[in-house]
Amino acid sequence: DENQPENHVSSVIHLKKESKFSSQNFFLSDGDGYPLFSKYILGESLFSITYNNPDGQQLVIRYYNQDFPIAKPPFATEKNVTYSFEPDSFYTVVLDAGISPLLELPYQGIYHIQADQAQPEGLTLFRFDNGFPEVTIPAMALAPLRYLTTEREFEHLLSYRDYKVAVDSFWLERASYDPGRAKNMIKKFYQRVEDVNSLFSSYQEGWKTDRGLLYIIYGPPSEVYRKDGEEEWIYGERGNPMSIRFYFNQVDNPFTSNDYSLQRSSVYKTSWYIAVENWRR
C-alpha cells in the first residue's frame, strides 16, 4: 500500500471465541472508559473489566506471587524446575450488568481472572515494576547484566549500596572508561531489553524469557519462521551452513499464549560465548 507509513508494523491477532470463559470474552478499560489493550498493568492504574455475559454476577481473581528464574544459556540442557500454580490468595469482584467497579493491582505478580472457578480459562493480568516495559530504575538495569557476567561478578554488583553506581561502573569498565562509548553501549543494550519486554513478556518480563535472552545477546534475527506452536530464528542466511538456528516450542501455560521454550543444545556453546564476549569487550 503506497499510503502505508514506511516503517509500519503488522501484528496478527488470533480470535478464539468458542469458549465463553476465555480471555477474549473480557474487555478492559481505564478510569475514563478508554480501552486498554495491554495485559501489563501499572501499580497506580485504575481499570474496569467488562465480561461478555451481562448475567454474570461476579469474577474470581486468583493472585500468584512467585519469583521465576531468568533464562539459562542456550547450551544449558539441564531440566527446568517444575513450579506449582496454586494461588497465594484469591478474592471475588461483584459485577453490575457484567461490569466491574474500578480495580487496581496492588502487588506485583500474576492475577488470573475467572468467570467460573470450575473452568481453567480466564483473563490474566500482570503487574511488573512501575514503568514497565521501559527500564526506569537502577534495579531494572542491573538485573539483565546477569547475562553478561559470571556469578561472582554479578554478586559483586549486587553488593553495591547504590545500584546506579554498580551499573555505571560495569559499563564504564567494558568501555575502557570512555564515557561516550559506555553511553552508546548502554543505549543499545537497554533498548533491546525494552524491546523484548514489549515483544516477549508472558508470565514474566520479556528479558527473562528464552526469546528475550537471545534477542538481547545476539540481536534481532535475520529471519523468523512461524507455524502453529513453533518458531525458528535464523542468524545469517537460510541455507548457509554457517548460520545459527534456534528453535522454540510454545508452552502450554495457563496464563499466556506467549510462552515459548528454546530447544537447547550444546552446539550453541561456542557462539554464545563469542556473543557475550563481544559485549564484554
PDB file of C-alpha atoms in Angstrom:
ATOM      1  CA  ASP A   1       0.000   0.000   0.000  1.00  0.00           C
ATOM      2  CA  GLU A   2       1.688   3.220  -1.169  1.00  0.00           C
ATOM      3  CA  ASN A   3      -0.187   5.164   1.507  1.00  0.00           C
ATOM      4  CA  GLN A   4       1.155   2.909   4.285  1.00  0.00           C
ATOM      5  CA  PRO A   5       3.846   4.509   6.521  1.00  0.00           C
ATOM      6  CA  GLU A   6       7.327   3.366   5.545  1.00  0.00           C
ATOM      7  CA  ASN A   7       8.078   1.809   8.942  1.00  0.00           C
ATOM      8  CA  HIS A   8       4.705   0.219   9.632  1.00  0.00           C
ATOM      9  CA  VAL A   9       4.285  -2.835  11.836  1.00  0.00           C
ATOM     10  CA  SER A  10       1.837  -5.677  11.267  1.00  0.00           C
ATOM     11  CA  SER A  11       0.515  -7.851  14.054  1.00  0.00           C
ATOM     12  CA  VAL A  12      -1.615 -10.993  13.904  1.00  0.00           C
ATOM     13  CA  ILE A  13      -4.415 -11.359  16.454  1.00  0.00           C
ATOM     14  CA  HIS A  14      -5.781 -14.877  16.950  1.00  0.00           C
ATOM     15  CA  LEU A  15      -9.521 -14.899  17.643  1.00  0.00           C
ATOM     16  CA  LYS A  16     -10.730 -17.761  19.838  1.00  0.00           C
ATOM     17  CA  LYS A  17     -14.327 -17.291  20.963  1.00  0.00           C
ATOM     18  CA  GLU A  18     -15.516 -20.892  21.090  1.00  0.00           C
ATOM     19  CA  SER A  19     -15.479 -20.734  24.893  1.00  0.00           C
ATOM     20  CA  LYS A  20     -17.396 -18.096  26.831  1.00  0.00           C
ATOM     21  CA  PHE A  21     -14.803 -18.292  29.621  1.00  0.00           C
ATOM     22  CA  SER A  22     -11.685 -17.492  27.539  1.00  0.00           C
ATOM     23  CA  SER A  23      -9.701 -14.261  27.839  1.00  0.00           C
ATOM     24  CA  GLN A  24     -11.266 -12.833  24.692  1.00  0.00           C
ATOM     25  CA  ASN A  25     -14.597 -12.522  26.476  1.00  0.00           C
ATOM     26  CA  PHE A  26     -13.178  -9.834  28.772  1.00  0.00           C
ATOM     27  CA  PHE A  27     -12.757  -6.162  27.899  1.00  0.00           C
ATOM     28  CA  LEU A  28     -10.511  -3.779  29.835  1.00  0.00           C
ATOM     29  CA  SER A  29     -10.995  -0.039  30.069  1.00  0.00           C
ATOM     30  CA  ASP A  30      -9.284   2.684  32.085  1.00  0.00           C
ATOM     31  CA  GLY A  31     -10.862   5.042  34.590  1.00  0.00           C
ATOM     32  CA  ASP A  32     -12.093   7.297  31.773  1.00  0.00           C
ATOM     33  CA  GLY A  33     -13.653   4.446  29.818  1.00  0.00           C
ATOM     34  CA  TYR A  34     -10.952   4.191  27.147  1.00  0.00           C
ATOM     35  CA  PRO A  35      -9.984   0.645  26.084  1.00  0.00           C
ATOM     36  CA  LEU A  36      -6.799  -0.944  27.402  1.00  0.00           C
ATOM     37  CA  PHE A  37      -5.033  -3.344  25.052  1.00  0.00           C
ATOM     38  CA  SER A  38      -2.108  -4.331  27.254  1.00  0.00           C
ATOM     39  CA  LYS A  39      -2.301  -7.058  29.889  1.00  0.00           C
ATOM     40  CA  TYR A  40       0.523  -5.404  31.831  1.00  0.00           C
ATOM     41  CA  ILE A  41      -0.976  -3.028  34.386  1.00  0.00           C
ATOM     42  CA  LEU A  42       0.986  -0.405  36.287  1.00  0.00           C
ATOM     43  CA  GLY A  43       0.512  -0.319  40.041  1.00  0.00           C
ATOM     44  CA  GLU A  44      -1.158   3.077  40.176  1.00  0.00           C
ATOM     45  CA  SER A  45      -3.507   2.398  37.246  1.00  0.00           C
ATOM     46  CA  LEU A  46      -7.260   2.019  37.714  1.00  0.00           C
ATOM     47  CA  PHE A  47      -9.290  -0.090  35.319  1.00  0.00           C
ATOM     48  CA  SER A  48     -12.568  -1.933  34.982  1.00  0.00           C
ATOM     49  CA  ILE A  49     -13.449  -5.298  33.456  1.00  0.00           C
ATOM     50  CA  THR A  50     -16.464  -5.935  31.246  1.00  0.00           C
ATOM     51  CA  TYR A  51     -17.414  -9.592  30.931  1.00  0.00           C
ATOM     52  CA  ASN A  52     -19.219 -10.703  27.787  1.00  0.00           C
ATOM     53  CA  ASN A  53     -22.163 -12.075  29.724  1.00  0.00           C
ATOM     54  CA  PRO A  54     -24.426  -9.476  31.360  1.00  0.00           C
ATOM     55  CA  ASP A  55     -25.910 -12.235  33.546  1.00  0.00           C
ATOM     56  CA  GLY A  56     -22.533 -12.852  35.175  1.00  0.00           C
ATOM     57  CA  GLN A  57     -22.676 -11.874  38.833  1.00  0.00           C
ATOM     58  CA  GLN A  58     -19.043 -11.999  39.945  1.00  0.00           C
ATOM     59  CA  LEU A  59     -15.445 -12.672  38.961  1.00  0.00           C
ATOM     60  CA  VAL A  60     -12.887 -14.646  40.933  1.00  0.00           C
ATOM     61  CA  ILE A  61      -9.357 -13.213  40.938  1.00  0.00           C
ATOM     62  CA  ARG A  62      -6.538 -15.596  41.809  1.00  0.00           C
ATOM     63  CA  TYR A  63      -3.264 -13.928  42.806  1.00  0.00           C
ATOM     64  CA  TYR A  64       0.140 -15.568  42.297  1.00  0.00           C
ATOM     65  CA  ASN A  65       3.356 -14.160  43.731  1.00  0.00           C
ATOM     66  CA  GLN A  66       6.209 -16.358  42.535  1.00  0.00           C
ATOM     67  CA  ASP A  67       9.779 -15.439  41.666  1.00  0.00           C
ATOM     68  CA  PHE A  68      10.601 -17.225  38.413  1.00  0.00           C
ATOM     69  CA  PRO A  69      14.260 -17.599  37.372  1.00  0.00           C
ATOM     70  CA  ILE A  70      15.770 -15.928  34.326  1.00  0.00           C
ATOM     71  CA  ALA A  71      16.512 -17.877  31.151  1.00  0.00           C
ATOM     72  CA  LYS A  72      19.506 -20.197  31.083  1.00  0.00           C
ATOM     73  CA  PRO A  73      22.168 -20.043  28.333  1.00  0.00           C
ATOM     74  CA  PRO A  74      21.108 -21.841  25.126  1.00  0.00           C
ATOM     75  CA  PHE A  75      23.580 -24.690  25.717  1.00  0.00           C
ATOM     76  CA  ALA A  76      22.393 -25.445  29.282  1.00  0.00           C
ATOM     77  CA  THR A  77      20.475 -28.691  28.857  1.00  0.00           C
ATOM     78  CA  GLU A  78      19.571 -29.495  32.472  1.00  0.00           C
ATOM     79  CA  LYS A  79      15.852 -29.876  33.132  1.00  0.00           C
ATOM     80  CA  ASN A  80      13.801 -26.860  34.161  1.00  0.00           C
ATOM     81  CA  VAL A  81      12.299 -26.783  37.621  1.00  0.00           C
ATOM     82  CA  THR A  82       8.566 -27.548  37.783  1.00  0.00           C
ATOM     83  CA  TYR A  83       6.557 -24.862  39.567  1.00  0.00           C
ATOM     84  CA  SER A  84       3.292 -25.108  41.426  1.00  0.00           C
ATOM     85  CA  PHE A  85       0.478 -22.956  40.097  1.00  0.00           C
ATOM     86  CA  GLU A  86      -1.507 -22.883  43.316  1.00  0.00           C
ATOM     87  CA  PRO A  87      -2.622 -19.301  44.039  1.00  0.00           C
ATOM     88  CA  ASP A  88      -1.222 -17.411  47.000  1.00  0.00           C
ATOM     89  CA  SER A  89      -4.647 -15.846  47.578  1.00  0.00           C
ATOM     90  CA  PHE A  90      -7.929 -15.153  45.823  1.00  0.00           C
ATOM     91  CA  TYR A  91     -10.862 -12.772  46.100  1.00  0.00           C
ATOM     92  CA  THR A  92     -14.114 -12.002  44.304  1.00  0.00           C
ATOM     93  CA  VAL A  93     -15.403  -8.921  42.478  1.00  0.00           C
ATOM     94  CA  VAL A  94     -19.131  -8.285  42.124  1.00  0.00           C
ATOM     95  CA  LEU A  95     -20.351  -7.298  38.644  1.00  0.00           C
ATOM     96  CA  ASP A  96     -23.120  -4.891  37.748  1.00  0.00           C
ATOM     97  CA  ALA A  97     -24.629  -5.844  34.364  1.00  0.00           C
ATOM     98  CA  GLY A  98     -21.364  -7.586  33.535  1.00  0.00           C
ATOM     99  CA  ILE A  99     -19.155  -4.614  34.513  1.00  0.00           C
ATOM    100  CA  SER A 100     -16.810  -4.467  37.490  1.00  0.00           C
ATOM    101  CA  PRO A 101     -16.130  -1.397  39.631  1.00  0.00           C
ATOM    102  CA  LEU A 102     -12.765   0.321  39.176  1.00  0.00           C
ATOM    103  CA  LEU A 103      -9.950  -2.020  40.202  1.00  0.00           C
ATOM    104  CA  GLU A 104      -6.195  -1.889  40.721  1.00  0.00           C
ATOM    105  CA  LEU A 105      -3.429  -4.455  41.080  1.00  0.00           C
ATOM    106  CA  PRO A 106      -1.918  -3.659  44.492  1.00  0.00           C
ATOM    107  CA  TYR A 107       1.054  -6.050  44.372  1.00  0.00           C
ATOM    108  CA  GLN A 108       3.489  -7.290  41.763  1.00  0.00           C
ATOM    109  CA  GLY A 109       2.585 -10.696  40.415  1.00  0.00           C
ATOM    110  CA  ILE A 110       0.033 -12.562  38.308  1.00  0.00           C
ATOM    111  CA  TYR A 111      -3.742 -12.038  38.511  1.00  0.00           C
ATOM    112  CA  HIS A 112      -5.860 -14.752  36.877  1.00  0.00           C
ATOM    113  CA  ILE A 113      -9.486 -13.660  36.495  1.00  0.00           C
ATOM    114  CA  GLN A 114     -12.237 -16.240  36.023  1.00  0.00           C
ATOM    115  CA  ALA A 115     -15.961 -16.076  35.477  1.00  0.00           C
ATOM    116  CA  ASP A 116     -16.314 -19.706  36.572  1.00  0.00           C
ATOM    117  CA  GLN A 117     -13.976 -21.311  39.112  1.00  0.00           C
ATOM    118  CA  ALA A 118     -14.660 -24.727  37.629  1.00  0.00           C
ATOM    119  CA  GLN A 119     -13.137 -23.634  34.315  1.00  0.00           C
ATOM    120  CA  PRO A 120      -9.364 -23.128  33.946  1.00  0.00           C
ATOM    121  CA  GLU A 121      -9.786 -20.391  31.341  1.00  0.00           C
ATOM    122  CA  GLY A 122      -9.875 -16.699  32.092  1.00  0.00           C
ATOM    123  CA  LEU A 123      -8.148 -13.361  31.674  1.00  0.00           C
ATOM    124  CA  THR A 124      -4.648 -12.998  33.103  1.00  0.00           C
ATOM    125  CA  LEU A 125      -3.190  -9.620  34.026  1.00  0.00           C
ATOM    126  CA  PHE A 126       0.352  -8.912  35.139  1.00  0.00           C
ATOM    127  CA  ARG A 127       1.941  -6.263  37.291  1.00  0.00           C
ATOM    128  CA  PHE A 128       5.681  -5.812  36.946  1.00  0.00           C
ATOM    129  CA  ASP A 129       7.919  -2.917  38.028  1.00  0.00           C
ATOM    130  CA  ASN A 130       6.458   0.546  37.604  1.00  0.00           C
ATOM    131  CA  GLY A 131       7.429   1.977  34.224  1.00  0.00           C
ATOM    132  CA  PHE A 132       7.440  -1.449  32.551  1.00  0.00           C
ATOM    133  CA  PRO A 133       8.256  -2.198  29.714  1.00  0.00           C
ATOM    134  CA  GLU A 134      10.801   0.623  29.971  1.00  0.00           C
ATOM    135  CA  VAL A 135      13.868   0.383  32.209  1.00  0.00           C
ATOM    136  CA  THR A 136      13.144   3.148  34.706  1.00  0.00           C
ATOM    137  CA  ILE A 137      15.089   2.353  37.889  1.00  0.00           C
ATOM    138  CA  PRO A 138      18.654   1.109  38.578  1.00  0.00           C
ATOM    139  CA  ALA A 139      17.444  -2.292  39.854  1.00  0.00           C
ATOM    140  CA  MET A 140      15.745  -2.914  36.489  1.00  0.00           C
ATOM    141  CA  ALA A 141      19.010  -2.003  34.740  1.00  0.00           C
ATOM    142  CA  LEU A 142      21.159  -4.187  36.959  1.00  0.00           C
ATOM    143  CA  ALA A 143      19.205  -7.451  36.719  1.00  0.00           C
ATOM    144  CA  PRO A 144      19.747  -8.170  32.957  1.00  0.00           C
ATOM    145  CA  LEU A 145      23.510  -7.799  33.420  1.00  0.00           C
ATOM    146  CA  ARG A 146      23.445 -11.344  34.783  1.00  0.00           C
ATOM    147  CA  TYR A 147      23.581 -12.494  31.141  1.00  0.00           C
ATOM    148  CA  LEU A 148      26.956 -10.765  30.676  1.00  0.00           C
ATOM    149  CA  THR A 149      28.615 -11.622  33.988  1.00  0.00           C
ATOM    150  CA  THR A 150      29.929 -14.559  35.916  1.00  0.00           C
ATOM    151  CA  GLU A 151      28.142 -15.472  39.127  1.00  0.00           C
ATOM    152  CA  ARG A 152      30.954 -13.914  41.160  1.00  0.00           C
ATOM    153  CA  GLU A 153      30.893 -10.685  39.139  1.00  0.00           C
ATOM    154  CA  PHE A 154      27.157 -10.357  39.499  1.00  0.00           C
ATOM    155  CA  GLU A 155      27.296 -10.941  43.253  1.00  0.00           C
ATOM    156  CA  HIS A 156      29.831  -8.114  43.425  1.00  0.00           C
ATOM    157  CA  LEU A 157      27.466  -5.784  41.544  1.00  0.00           C
ATOM    158  CA  LEU A 158      24.660  -6.712  43.932  1.00  0.00           C
ATOM    159  CA  SER A 159      26.872  -5.759  46.882  1.00  0.00           C
ATOM    160  CA  TYR A 160      26.831  -2.074  45.855  1.00  0.00           C
ATOM    161  CA  ARG A 161      24.650   0.090  48.074  1.00  0.00           C
ATOM    162  CA  ASP A 162      23.718   2.191  45.037  1.00  0.00           C
ATOM    163  CA  TYR A 163      22.691   0.083  42.023  1.00  0.00           C
ATOM    164  CA  LYS A 164      23.132   3.035  39.664  1.00  0.00           C
ATOM    165  CA  VAL A 165      26.789   3.188  40.626  1.00  0.00           C
ATOM    166  CA  ALA A 166      27.028  -0.580  40.054  1.00  0.00           C
ATOM    167  CA  VAL A 167      25.523  -0.352  36.569  1.00  0.00           C
ATOM    168  CA  ASP A 168      27.643   2.655  35.582  1.00  0.00           C
ATOM    169  CA  SER A 169      30.833   1.005  36.829  1.00  0.00           C
ATOM    170  CA  PHE A 170      30.110  -2.156  34.843  1.00  0.00           C
ATOM    171  CA  TRP A 171      29.611  -0.321  31.551  1.00  0.00           C
ATOM    172  CA  LEU A 172      32.496   2.107  32.094  1.00  0.00           C
ATOM    173  CA  GLU A 173      34.858  -0.811  32.627  1.00  0.00           C
ATOM    174  CA  ARG A 174      33.558  -2.526  29.485  1.00  0.00           C
ATOM    175  CA  ALA A 175      34.087   0.728  27.547  1.00  0.00           C
ATOM    176  CA  SER A 176      37.669   1.192  28.819  1.00  0.00           C
ATOM    177  CA  TYR A 177      36.417   4.140  30.904  1.00  0.00           C
ATOM    178  CA  ASP A 178      35.344   6.084  27.813  1.00  0.00           C
ATOM    179  CA  PRO A 179      32.045   7.752  28.894  1.00  0.00           C
ATOM    180  CA  GLY A 180      30.877   8.308  25.317  1.00  0.00           C
ATOM    181  CA  ARG A 181      31.415   4.691  24.341  1.00  0.00           C
ATOM    182  CA  ALA A 182      29.790   3.491  27.575  1.00  0.00           C
ATOM    183  CA  LYS A 183      26.745   5.654  26.833  1.00  0.00           C
ATOM    184  CA  ASN A 184      26.371   4.085  23.380  1.00  0.00           C
ATOM    185  CA  MET A 185      26.655   0.556  24.793  1.00  0.00           C
ATOM    186  CA  ILE A 186      24.074   1.338  27.486  1.00  0.00           C
ATOM    187  CA  LYS A 187      21.658   2.749  24.914  1.00  0.00           C
ATOM    188  CA  LYS A 188      21.983  -0.312  22.675  1.00  0.00           C
ATOM    189  CA  PHE A 189      21.726  -2.888  25.462  1.00  0.00           C
ATOM    190  CA  TYR A 190      18.734  -1.412  27.267  1.00  0.00           C
ATOM    191  CA  GLN A 191      16.869  -0.655  24.057  1.00  0.00           C
ATOM    192  CA  ARG A 192      16.973  -4.397  23.446  1.00  0.00           C
ATOM    193  CA  VAL A 193      15.768  -5.047  26.996  1.00  0.00           C
ATOM    194  CA  GLU A 194      12.796  -2.730  26.442  1.00  0.00           C
ATOM    195  CA  ASP A 195      12.110  -4.291  23.028  1.00  0.00           C
ATOM    196  CA  VAL A 196      11.894  -7.809  24.434  1.00  0.00           C
ATOM    197  CA  ASN A 197       9.742  -6.618  27.335  1.00  0.00           C
ATOM    198  CA  SER A 198       7.248  -5.401  24.729  1.00  0.00           C
ATOM    199  CA  LEU A 199       7.535  -8.419  22.426  1.00  0.00           C
ATOM    200  CA  PHE A 200       8.044 -11.491  24.598  1.00  0.00           C
ATOM    201  CA  SER A 201       6.615 -10.875  28.065  1.00  0.00           C
ATOM    202  CA  SER A 202       4.409 -13.728  29.183  1.00  0.00           C
ATOM    203  CA  TYR A 203       4.025 -14.758  32.819  1.00  0.00           C
ATOM    204  CA  GLN A 204       7.325 -12.955  33.453  1.00  0.00           C
ATOM    205  CA  GLU A 205       9.153  -9.996  31.968  1.00  0.00           C
ATOM    206  CA  GLY A 206      10.329 -10.435  28.390  1.00  0.00           C
ATOM    207  CA  TRP A 207      14.016 -10.073  29.257  1.00  0.00           C
ATOM    208  CA  LYS A 208      13.787 -13.178  31.462  1.00  0.00           C
ATOM    209  CA  THR A 209      12.409 -15.407  28.676  1.00  0.00           C
ATOM    210  CA  ASP A 210      14.283 -17.638  26.232  1.00  0.00           C
ATOM    211  CA  ARG A 211      13.457 -15.459  23.239  1.00  0.00           C
ATOM    212  CA  GLY A 212      14.317 -12.331  25.208  1.00  0.00           C
ATOM    213  CA  LEU A 213      17.694 -13.766  26.213  1.00  0.00           C
ATOM    214  CA  LEU A 214      18.707 -14.490  22.623  1.00  0.00           C
ATOM    215  CA  TYR A 215      17.414 -11.166  21.285  1.00  0.00           C
ATOM    216  CA  ILE A 216      19.400  -9.230  23.893  1.00  0.00           C
ATOM    217  CA  ILE A 217      22.675 -11.093  23.360  1.00  0.00           C
ATOM    218  CA  TYR A 218      22.565 -11.893  19.626  1.00  0.00           C
ATOM    219  CA  GLY A 219      20.329  -9.061  18.451  1.00  0.00           C
ATOM    220  CA  PRO A 220      17.273  -9.375  16.194  1.00  0.00           C
ATOM    221  CA  PRO A 221      17.390 -12.492  13.989  1.00  0.00           C
ATOM    222  CA  SER A 222      17.862 -12.200  10.241  1.00  0.00           C
ATOM    223  CA  GLU A 223      14.747 -14.274   9.594  1.00  0.00           C
ATOM    224  CA  VAL A 224      11.893 -15.685  11.670  1.00  0.00           C
ATOM    225  CA  TYR A 225       9.617 -18.520  10.563  1.00  0.00           C
ATOM    226  CA  ARG A 226       6.425 -19.301  12.456  1.00  0.00           C
ATOM    227  CA  LYS A 227       3.861 -22.065  12.352  1.00  0.00           C
ATOM    228  CA  ASP A 228       1.379 -23.349  14.911  1.00  0.00           C
ATOM    229  CA  GLY A 229       3.197 -23.621  18.226  1.00  0.00           C
ATOM    230  CA  GLU A 230       6.699 -23.249  16.777  1.00  0.00           C
ATOM    231  CA  GLU A 231       9.215 -20.565  15.851  1.00  0.00           C
ATOM    232  CA  GLU A 232      12.550 -20.777  14.046  1.00  0.00           C
ATOM    233  CA  TRP A 233      15.087 -17.948  14.332  1.00  0.00           C
ATOM    234  CA  ILE A 234      17.942 -17.698  11.849  1.00  0.00           C
ATOM    235  CA  TYR A 235      21.067 -15.588  12.295  1.00  0.00           C
ATOM    236  CA  GLY A 236      22.646 -15.419   8.856  1.00  0.00           C
ATOM    237  CA  GLU A 237      21.314 -16.642   5.510  1.00  0.00           C
ATOM    238  CA  ARG A 238      18.865 -19.501   5.179  1.00  0.00           C
ATOM    239  CA  GLY A 239      20.659 -22.470   3.642  1.00  0.00           C
ATOM    240  CA  ASN A 240      24.084 -21.265   4.761  1.00  0.00           C
ATOM    241  CA  PRO A 241      25.659 -23.966   6.982  1.00  0.00           C
ATOM    242  CA  MET A 242      27.455 -21.241   8.949  1.00  0.00           C
ATOM    243  CA  SER A 243      24.185 -19.645  10.022  1.00  0.00           C
ATOM    244  CA  ILE A 244      22.889 -20.161  13.570  1.00  0.00           C
ATOM    245  CA  ARG A 245      19.366 -21.518  14.023  1.00  0.00           C
ATOM    246  CA  PHE A 246      17.283 -21.534  17.178  1.00  0.00           C
ATOM    247  CA  TYR A 247      14.018 -23.458  17.558  1.00  0.00           C
ATOM    248  CA  PHE A 248      11.248 -22.639  20.032  1.00  0.00           C
ATOM    249  CA  ASN A 249       8.124 -24.550  21.060  1.00  0.00           C
ATOM    250  CA  GLN A 250       5.026 -22.939  22.527  1.00  0.00           C
ATOM    251  CA  VAL A 251       4.470 -23.929  26.160  1.00  0.00           C
ATOM    252  CA  ASP A 252       1.029 -24.912  27.438  1.00  0.00           C
ATOM    253  CA  ASN A 253       0.809 -22.165  30.037  1.00  0.00           C
ATOM    254  CA  PRO A 254      -2.453 -21.413  31.908  1.00  0.00           C
ATOM    255  CA  PHE A 255      -1.678 -17.689  31.962  1.00  0.00           C
ATOM    256  CA  THR A 256      -0.452 -16.819  28.472  1.00  0.00           C
ATOM    257  CA  SER A 257      -0.111 -17.932  24.863  1.00  0.00           C
ATOM    258  CA  ASN A 258       3.180 -16.016  24.531  1.00  0.00           C
ATOM    259  CA  ASP A 259       5.379 -18.514  26.403  1.00  0.00           C
ATOM    260  CA  TYR A 260       7.941 -20.227  24.139  1.00  0.00           C
ATOM    261  CA  SER A 261      10.717 -22.564  25.244  1.00  0.00           C
ATOM    262  CA  LEU A 262      14.062 -22.857  23.440  1.00  0.00           C
ATOM    263  CA  GLN A 263      15.253 -26.266  22.247  1.00  0.00           C
ATOM    264  CA  ARG A 264      18.635 -26.103  23.976  1.00  0.00           C
ATOM    265  CA  SER A 265      21.741 -27.827  22.664  1.00  0.00           C
ATOM    266  CA  SER A 266      25.454 -27.958  23.445  1.00  0.00           C
ATOM    267  CA  VAL A 267      26.159 -26.865  19.844  1.00  0.00           C
ATOM    268  CA  TYR A 268      25.336 -23.286  20.862  1.00  0.00           C
ATOM    269  CA  LYS A 269      28.114 -23.009  23.454  1.00  0.00           C
ATOM    270  CA  THR A 270      30.794 -21.515  21.166  1.00  0.00           C
ATOM    271  CA  SER A 271      28.543 -18.928  19.518  1.00  0.00           C
ATOM    272  CA  TRP A 272      27.108 -17.949  22.918  1.00  0.00           C
ATOM    273  CA  TYR A 273      30.483 -17.222  24.491  1.00  0.00           C
ATOM    274  CA  ILE A 274      31.580 -15.286  21.399  1.00  0.00           C
ATOM    275  CA  ALA A 275      28.426 -13.151  21.535  1.00  0.00           C
ATOM    276  CA  VAL A 276      28.807 -12.466  25.263  1.00  0.00           C
ATOM    277  CA  GLU A 277      32.486 -11.645  24.867  1.00  0.00           C
ATOM    278  CA  ASN A 278      31.638  -9.163  22.092  1.00  0.00           C
ATOM    279  CA  TRP A 279      29.513  -7.297  24.632  1.00  0.00           C
ATOM    280  CA  ARG A 280      32.143  -7.500  27.360  1.00  0.00           C
ATOM    281  CA  ARG A 281      34.967  -6.084  25.224  1.00  0.00           C
TER     282      ARG A 281
END
